[in-house]
XYZ file of C-alpha atoms in Angstrom:
483
model
C -54.137 -85.568 -31.831
C -53.899 -82.935 -29.132
C -56.209 -83.071 -26.263
C -58.941 -80.428 -25.640
C -59.529 -78.496 -22.452
C -63.130 -78.745 -22.097
C -65.317 -76.916 -19.602
C -68.443 -78.915 -18.989
C -71.730 -77.291 -17.675
C -73.536 -79.651 -15.388
C -77.001 -77.827 -15.901
C -76.933 -78.818 -19.630
C -78.393 -82.477 -20.187
C -78.271 -84.924 -21.455
C -74.501 -85.617 -21.472
C -74.050 -85.652 -25.300
C -75.588 -82.117 -25.370
C -73.372 -81.050 -22.500
C -70.237 -82.407 -24.398
C -71.164 -80.737 -27.698
C -71.752 -77.538 -25.825
C -68.304 -77.616 -24.496
C -66.667 -78.573 -27.688
C -68.576 -75.632 -29.490
C -67.434 -73.311 -26.879
C -63.842 -74.148 -27.581
C -64.460 -73.294 -31.207
C -66.179 -69.994 -30.601
C -63.588 -68.863 -28.131
C -60.658 -69.448 -30.741
C -59.171 -72.263 -28.707
C -59.414 -74.315 -31.626
C -59.672 -73.142 -35.269
C -61.471 -73.807 -38.511
C -60.296 -77.017 -40.328
C -58.101 -78.142 -37.322
C -58.484 -81.826 -36.118
C -60.483 -82.896 -33.091
C -59.620 -86.040 -30.814
C -61.147 -89.220 -31.847
C -64.297 -90.387 -30.111
C -62.661 -93.125 -28.271
C -59.838 -90.670 -27.014
C -62.219 -88.167 -25.790
C -64.162 -90.752 -24.143
C -61.259 -91.859 -22.317
C -60.403 -88.139 -21.283
C -63.927 -87.420 -20.144
C -64.571 -91.028 -18.463
C -67.765 -91.576 -20.594
C -69.146 -93.979 -23.160
C -67.570 -93.853 -26.700
C -71.260 -93.737 -28.034
C -71.891 -90.457 -25.964
C -69.052 -88.754 -27.648
C -70.164 -89.751 -31.131
C -73.534 -88.547 -30.317
C -72.015 -85.279 -29.545
C -70.111 -84.940 -32.733
C -73.218 -85.826 -34.699
C -75.011 -82.974 -32.979
C -72.249 -80.709 -33.994
C -72.187 -82.086 -37.502
C -75.703 -81.353 -37.752
C -75.289 -77.657 -36.646
C -72.215 -77.118 -38.937
C -69.508 -76.792 -36.233
C -67.874 -80.162 -37.065
C -67.125 -82.116 -40.148
C -66.230 -85.821 -40.746
C -64.719 -87.852 -43.249
C -63.948 -91.570 -43.452
C -60.554 -92.212 -42.042
C -59.797 -88.811 -41.506
C -61.727 -88.361 -38.348
C -63.552 -85.428 -36.998
C -62.483 -81.788 -37.659
C -63.545 -78.339 -37.051
C -65.693 -77.172 -40.047
C -63.822 -75.011 -42.676
C -66.733 -72.708 -42.754
C -68.148 -71.834 -39.221
C -71.669 -70.849 -38.729
C -71.872 -67.197 -38.672
C -73.936 -66.764 -35.452
C -71.519 -66.255 -32.367
C -68.526 -67.733 -33.992
C -66.261 -65.224 -32.123
C -68.594 -64.394 -29.310
C -68.159 -65.839 -25.830
C -71.626 -66.778 -24.011
C -72.726 -64.551 -21.498
C -70.255 -61.775 -22.644
C -73.143 -59.057 -22.882
C -71.928 -55.966 -24.316
C -68.186 -56.579 -23.378
C -67.522 -57.602 -26.954
C -68.579 -54.180 -28.290
C -66.162 -52.257 -26.075
C -62.438 -51.388 -26.494
C -59.883 -52.144 -23.737
C -57.460 -49.460 -23.129
C -53.981 -50.061 -21.639
C -52.320 -47.953 -19.229
C -48.645 -47.892 -20.391
C -45.955 -45.901 -18.481
C -44.159 -43.231 -20.328
C -41.107 -44.720 -22.086
C -38.503 -43.111 -24.484
C -39.835 -43.304 -28.233
C -37.380 -45.396 -29.937
C -37.435 -44.787 -33.773
C -38.684 -47.635 -35.705
C -38.465 -47.030 -39.671
C -39.931 -49.708 -42.168
C -36.500 -50.782 -42.864
C -33.570 -51.867 -40.865
C -29.812 -51.569 -41.528
C -29.638 -55.251 -42.332
C -32.460 -54.688 -45.055
C -29.815 -52.750 -46.909
C -27.526 -54.219 -49.536
C -24.780 -51.715 -48.712
C -24.574 -51.278 -44.932
C -22.502 -48.626 -43.281
C -23.986 -49.190 -39.580
C -21.200 -48.365 -37.186
C -20.367 -51.147 -35.085
C -21.480 -53.946 -37.278
C -18.866 -56.899 -37.538
C -18.170 -58.936 -40.783
C -20.769 -61.582 -39.444
C -20.472 -63.591 -42.725
C -16.747 -64.304 -42.007
C -17.242 -65.429 -38.524
C -15.599 -68.843 -38.156
C -18.895 -70.666 -37.447
C -17.577 -73.990 -38.376
C -14.642 -73.415 -35.889
C -17.077 -72.326 -33.138
C -19.464 -75.098 -33.719
C -16.773 -77.506 -32.172
C -16.864 -75.345 -28.983
C -20.535 -75.317 -28.970
C -20.671 -78.931 -29.494
C -18.342 -79.707 -26.631
C -20.472 -77.588 -24.228
C -23.253 -79.785 -25.180
C -21.242 -82.984 -25.149
C -19.475 -82.286 -21.856
C -21.958 -79.875 -19.840
C -21.534 -78.279 -16.641
C -24.423 -79.712 -15.252
C -24.698 -77.709 -11.987
C -24.224 -74.583 -14.155
C -27.405 -75.318 -16.490
C -29.564 -75.141 -13.044
C -30.582 -71.995 -11.342
C -27.489 -71.557 -9.215
C -24.274 -69.818 -9.984
C -26.043 -66.620 -11.664
C -23.003 -64.498 -11.997
C -22.239 -66.710 -15.139
C -20.477 -69.904 -16.322
C -17.342 -70.596 -14.263
C -15.074 -71.080 -17.275
C -16.553 -68.023 -19.070
C -15.866 -65.892 -15.995
C -12.418 -67.288 -15.457
C -11.419 -66.729 -18.919
C -13.087 -63.193 -19.098
C -11.274 -62.355 -15.895
C -7.952 -63.428 -17.216
C -8.442 -61.687 -20.395
C -9.405 -58.319 -18.471
C -6.379 -58.689 -16.333
C -3.753 -59.481 -19.099
C -5.138 -57.341 -22.086
C -7.075 -54.488 -20.527
C -5.159 -54.278 -17.043
C -8.368 -54.457 -14.998
C -8.097 -56.388 -11.670
C -9.968 -56.655 -8.549
C -13.521 -56.551 -9.951
C -16.245 -58.745 -9.997
C -17.407 -60.246 -13.751
C -20.953 -60.630 -14.291
C -22.381 -62.104 -17.463
C -25.219 -60.186 -19.176
C -27.308 -60.545 -22.248
C -25.286 -57.830 -24.105
C -24.311 -54.303 -23.197
C -27.981 -53.018 -23.258
C -29.059 -55.359 -20.465
C -26.070 -54.007 -18.723
C -27.188 -50.545 -19.167
C -30.615 -51.417 -17.958
C -29.551 -52.954 -14.931
C -27.141 -50.250 -13.945
C -30.077 -47.759 -14.625
C -32.670 -49.529 -12.148
C -30.335 -50.127 -9.642
C -28.418 -47.102 -9.357
C -30.958 -44.307 -10.693
C -34.180 -43.121 -9.470
C -36.879 -40.812 -10.840
C -35.374 -37.210 -11.075
C -31.602 -38.161 -10.805
C -29.236 -36.365 -13.138
C -26.855 -38.383 -15.598
C -24.167 -36.671 -17.467
C -23.615 -37.911 -21.028
C -21.809 -36.923 -24.050
C -23.624 -34.454 -26.198
C -23.190 -36.627 -29.156
C -23.582 -40.222 -27.970
C -25.271 -43.634 -27.835
C -29.028 -43.203 -27.645
C -29.898 -46.679 -26.621
C -27.940 -46.076 -23.326
C -29.758 -42.591 -22.899
C -33.251 -44.640 -23.398
C -32.076 -46.825 -20.684
C -31.505 -44.055 -18.318
C -34.823 -42.273 -19.218
C -36.751 -45.486 -18.352
C -35.470 -45.208 -14.789
C -36.737 -41.666 -14.776
C -33.361 -39.998 -15.069
C -32.690 -36.563 -16.437
C -29.867 -36.313 -19.085
C -27.259 -33.303 -18.969
C -25.268 -32.932 -22.139
C -21.357 -32.657 -21.725
C -19.995 -30.403 -24.448
C -17.383 -32.101 -26.779
C -14.406 -30.733 -28.655
C -12.083 -32.205 -31.429
C -10.081 -34.433 -28.867
C -12.340 -35.121 -26.104
C -14.918 -33.347 -23.777
C -15.118 -29.893 -21.917
C -13.840 -30.734 -18.547
C -14.805 -27.101 -17.174
C -18.160 -27.369 -18.368
C -18.400 -30.911 -16.769
C -17.237 -29.619 -13.393
C -19.869 -26.673 -13.804
C -22.511 -29.573 -14.288
C -21.352 -31.225 -11.025
C -21.490 -27.876 -9.052
C -25.133 -26.944 -10.435
C -26.606 -30.402 -10.236
C -26.446 -33.411 -7.904
C -25.200 -35.728 -10.738
C -25.667 -39.533 -10.011
C -23.705 -41.022 -13.093
C -21.507 -40.100 -15.993
C -21.814 -42.331 -19.108
C -18.717 -42.343 -21.160
C -17.213 -44.129 -24.259
C -13.694 -43.151 -23.658
C -12.195 -45.165 -26.346
C -13.305 -44.610 -29.940
C -16.006 -42.417 -28.716
C -19.470 -43.045 -30.007
C -20.059 -41.832 -32.570
C -17.202 -39.365 -33.197
C -14.424 -42.193 -32.868
C -12.004 -39.840 -30.794
C -10.232 -41.396 -28.024
C -10.395 -39.466 -24.726
C -6.800 -38.327 -23.739
C -5.306 -39.747 -20.491
C -5.360 -36.165 -19.054
C -9.006 -35.779 -19.397
C -9.586 -39.300 -18.142
C -7.804 -38.380 -14.886
C -9.534 -35.042 -14.482
C -12.927 -36.710 -14.806
C -12.044 -39.332 -12.291
C -10.921 -36.511 -9.815
C -14.192 -34.800 -10.390
C -16.253 -37.775 -10.000
C -14.360 -38.822 -6.818
C -14.951 -35.269 -5.405
C -18.609 -35.157 -6.281
C -19.389 -38.802 -5.351
C -20.328 -39.513 -9.077
C -20.202 -43.128 -10.385
C -18.720 -43.621 -13.854
C -20.145 -46.050 -16.386
C -17.485 -46.845 -18.846
C -18.661 -48.534 -22.192
C -15.754 -50.053 -23.847
C -17.744 -51.555 -26.901
C -14.777 -52.206 -29.266
C -11.473 -52.401 -27.434
C -10.217 -54.924 -29.348
C -9.917 -53.161 -32.565
C -7.011 -50.629 -32.469
C -4.626 -50.365 -35.136
C -2.069 -47.718 -34.566
C -0.379 -48.823 -31.232
C -1.683 -50.339 -28.032
C -5.048 -48.687 -26.865
C -5.158 -46.743 -23.584
C -5.905 -48.873 -20.755
C -9.670 -48.445 -19.581
C -10.555 -45.943 -16.807
C -11.594 -49.283 -14.842
C -7.944 -50.317 -14.627
C -6.989 -47.530 -12.519
C -9.988 -47.224 -10.124
C -8.767 -46.943 -6.501
C -12.204 -45.831 -5.207
C -14.278 -48.722 -7.181
C -16.619 -45.892 -8.508
C -16.182 -47.238 -12.224
C -18.724 -49.688 -13.658
C -17.155 -51.305 -16.722
C -19.017 -52.965 -19.541
C -18.223 -54.647 -22.759
C -19.670 -57.077 -25.061
C -19.137 -59.987 -27.650
C -21.386 -58.468 -30.191
C -18.401 -56.768 -31.929
C -16.134 -59.753 -31.994
C -18.763 -62.309 -32.872
C -22.230 -61.072 -33.888
C -25.073 -59.052 -32.317
C -27.288 -62.150 -31.997
C -24.666 -63.708 -29.525
C -26.309 -61.822 -26.801
C -23.334 -62.088 -24.540
C -21.579 -59.458 -22.547
C -20.263 -58.605 -19.245
C -19.829 -56.050 -16.578
C -16.971 -55.536 -14.215
C -18.064 -53.944 -10.925
C -16.541 -53.228 -7.455
C -16.949 -56.153 -5.202
C -19.181 -54.431 -2.875
C -21.695 -53.816 -5.562
C -21.548 -57.492 -7.154
C -24.345 -58.946 -4.935
C -26.836 -55.999 -5.312
C -26.216 -56.377 -9.354
C -26.806 -60.221 -8.912
C -30.034 -59.863 -6.865
C -31.547 -57.256 -9.103
C -30.664 -59.023 -12.198
C -32.351 -62.287 -10.916
C -35.599 -60.344 -11.109
C -35.177 -59.512 -14.761
C -33.244 -62.433 -16.014
C -31.740 -65.302 -13.989
C -28.692 -65.529 -16.226
C -27.749 -65.531 -19.870
C -27.482 -68.367 -22.084
C -25.110 -70.770 -20.390
C -24.160 -72.947 -23.302
C -23.161 -69.829 -25.313
C -21.095 -68.626 -22.316
C -19.462 -71.999 -21.890
C -18.763 -72.359 -25.797
C -17.094 -68.755 -25.494
C -15.224 -69.784 -22.427
C -13.708 -72.954 -24.141
C -13.170 -70.793 -27.352
C -10.964 -68.565 -25.181
C -9.237 -71.019 -23.189
C -8.114 -73.042 -26.402
C -6.568 -69.788 -27.975
C -8.715 -69.640 -30.914
C -10.457 -66.525 -29.741
C -7.307 -64.523 -29.845
C -6.567 -65.929 -33.388
C -9.917 -64.731 -34.335
C -9.065 -61.360 -33.012
C -5.928 -61.162 -34.893
C -7.485 -62.305 -38.250
C -10.517 -59.597 -37.856
C -8.198 -56.859 -36.640
C -5.941 -57.056 -39.572
C -9.181 -57.361 -41.723
C -10.633 -54.424 -40.333
C -7.496 -52.141 -40.502
C -7.345 -52.910 -44.246
C -10.890 -51.840 -44.686
C -10.325 -48.845 -42.471
C -7.161 -47.862 -44.881
C -9.246 -48.672 -47.933
C -11.972 -46.372 -46.661
C -9.663 -43.483 -46.061
C -7.973 -43.968 -49.493
C -11.277 -43.870 -51.203
C -12.380 -40.570 -49.155
C -8.970 -38.946 -50.067
C -9.849 -39.724 -53.701
C -13.147 -38.182 -53.538
C -11.838 -35.092 -51.942
C -9.196 -34.776 -54.742
C -12.286 -34.845 -57.184
C -13.230 -31.536 -55.573
C -15.986 -32.797 -53.086
C -15.663 -30.763 -49.566
C -15.026 -33.223 -47.062
C -13.021 -33.934 -43.884
C -12.230 -36.498 -41.447
C -9.916 -37.732 -38.844
C -8.305 -41.123 -39.233
C -9.449 -43.212 -36.525
C -6.920 -45.062 -34.511
C -9.214 -47.903 -34.034
C -12.789 -49.022 -33.991
C -15.158 -50.057 -36.742
C -16.478 -46.602 -38.161
C -15.298 -43.186 -39.191
C -17.009 -39.827 -38.582
C -17.021 -38.016 -41.988
C -17.467 -34.029 -42.107
C -19.438 -33.627 -45.490
C -19.723 -29.887 -44.772
C -23.274 -29.936 -45.783
C -26.722 -31.582 -45.937
C -26.020 -34.805 -44.069
C -29.794 -35.532 -43.643
C -30.143 -35.214 -47.290
C -27.417 -37.421 -48.101
C -28.761 -40.068 -45.731
C -31.977 -40.011 -47.399
C -30.344 -40.117 -50.902
C -28.229 -43.112 -49.902
C -31.136 -44.903 -48.314
C -33.296 -44.566 -51.648
C -30.200 -46.289 -53.425
C -30.093 -49.356 -50.948
C -27.463 -47.787 -48.909
C -27.703 -47.690 -45.056
C -25.829 -44.786 -43.303
C -26.680 -42.245 -40.243
C -26.418 -38.629 -40.230
C -25.519 -36.767 -37.141
C -29.008 -35.862 -36.138
C -29.405 -39.372 -34.808
C -26.544 -39.040 -32.074
C -27.511 -35.485 -30.746
C -29.010 -35.212 -27.198
C -29.845 -31.591 -27.896
C -31.315 -31.307 -31.376
C -30.396 -27.610 -31.590
C -26.682 -28.721 -31.878
C -27.241 -30.563 -35.192
C -25.089 -28.804 -37.685
C -26.152 -31.416 -40.515
C -22.797 -31.897 -41.790
C -21.463 -35.156 -40.240
C -22.116 -38.855 -41.216
C -21.065 -42.002 -39.587
C -19.666 -44.678 -41.940
C -18.995 -48.037 -40.550
C -16.369 -50.003 -42.342
C -15.965 -53.330 -40.869
C -18.927 -55.416 -42.319
C -18.180 -55.003 -45.876
C -15.109 -56.088 -47.881
C -13.220 -53.453 -50.014
C -15.280 -54.063 -53.359
C -18.562 -53.747 -51.911
C -17.722 -50.851 -49.548
C -16.405 -49.019 -52.659
C -19.606 -49.553 -54.633
C -21.493 -48.330 -51.695
C -19.345 -45.246 -51.552
C -20.050 -44.541 -55.389
C -23.804 -44.569 -54.708
C -23.446 -42.251 -51.878
C -21.197 -39.759 -53.484
C -23.503 -39.746 -56.476
C -25.153 -37.279 -54.659
C -22.683 -34.531 -55.724
C -22.751 -35.455 -59.385
């Protein structure tokens, strides 16, 4: 039986009435609820250092008032039906209970929250969602078990807040060998969204300007807005962004940051050419603008080796690089990392300690062991092959629908987990039609910084999460719109 926290009023006498009043107060305040058990007379007497008969007298008083019930061998319980009088009113509250409390909340971006989320739909074309059902949970369980069996005791404490040593070591090696990133400090975070929030709070102040791709990742924009930043849209073309317009933005405004998804641009999937990357870097250096490079699905590139990140060729240390394990594992893993210039690392760690001392150490440790053992790379090879087959199947199906006379166009993405489909008309209507048929997809309106640019003709189709049969069934429902 749980103890009760009782406040005894010394002015109430005798003692059993004082105790009865205190117990009644715990009921009326909601500390304990109808039908919940109460401590035995002996236990409560020990707690209050009084005679057991005094407690029994208090309980009898409450039974008589209808607040408590007692049954043989079941002890005392709060009555199932409480007296109407004052059952939720705190004594002495006066007219306060009749008032309404108003919270004063700072302005925050409005994040759309529909009644149904992507995972509520049977056919889910959400871009960036991995095949969670086929993650090797049983294999990964051994690494998680090992992190519990042989834990780094020091790492489980409050020190070492940049991340688990093995995790940092493995990520550092992986970035050096696979992405060409060296001479940066690695800091573990709870996914890329926390990284974006930290970057916003550390590097921005109200009124600062942030240049972002006109079609882009809204959660990142929301992070910048919460810091009071103003977003400036960078025009895009079929193969990249408008460098001349970007330079014009730098000349007209004191831009603090530029946020980019250079590989498999979100949402269009276009890979930013090397010439434009170099031009952007030169402009950033000239105008003292930091670059935030979000490399969210680097692992999945099918035609050839992907371009190395901008952070791999960063002599001035002005690129903040971030990535996540959400696309490799599952979003609920909540582990990502940022790679920053060493001069900036201490500031990031100090600020992060205010929000969250460090991410899940056991998960980091398990991922570090997974990577060290080589199973991580084997998993990437398996999923990369699988996702390429699913991309090829999606392309095949779209070509079939086009042959049937449906006007659509697309560029086959060289990698990633989604395809940007030009449906020519009614993207919003198709989105609504699909959702009514248990299919989740998003039209272009969800990705525009400037709503006036919405042509209502593009939809984004994620292909990684569903096998070929299920994906084809989902497409049949979508393209039923044209029947």
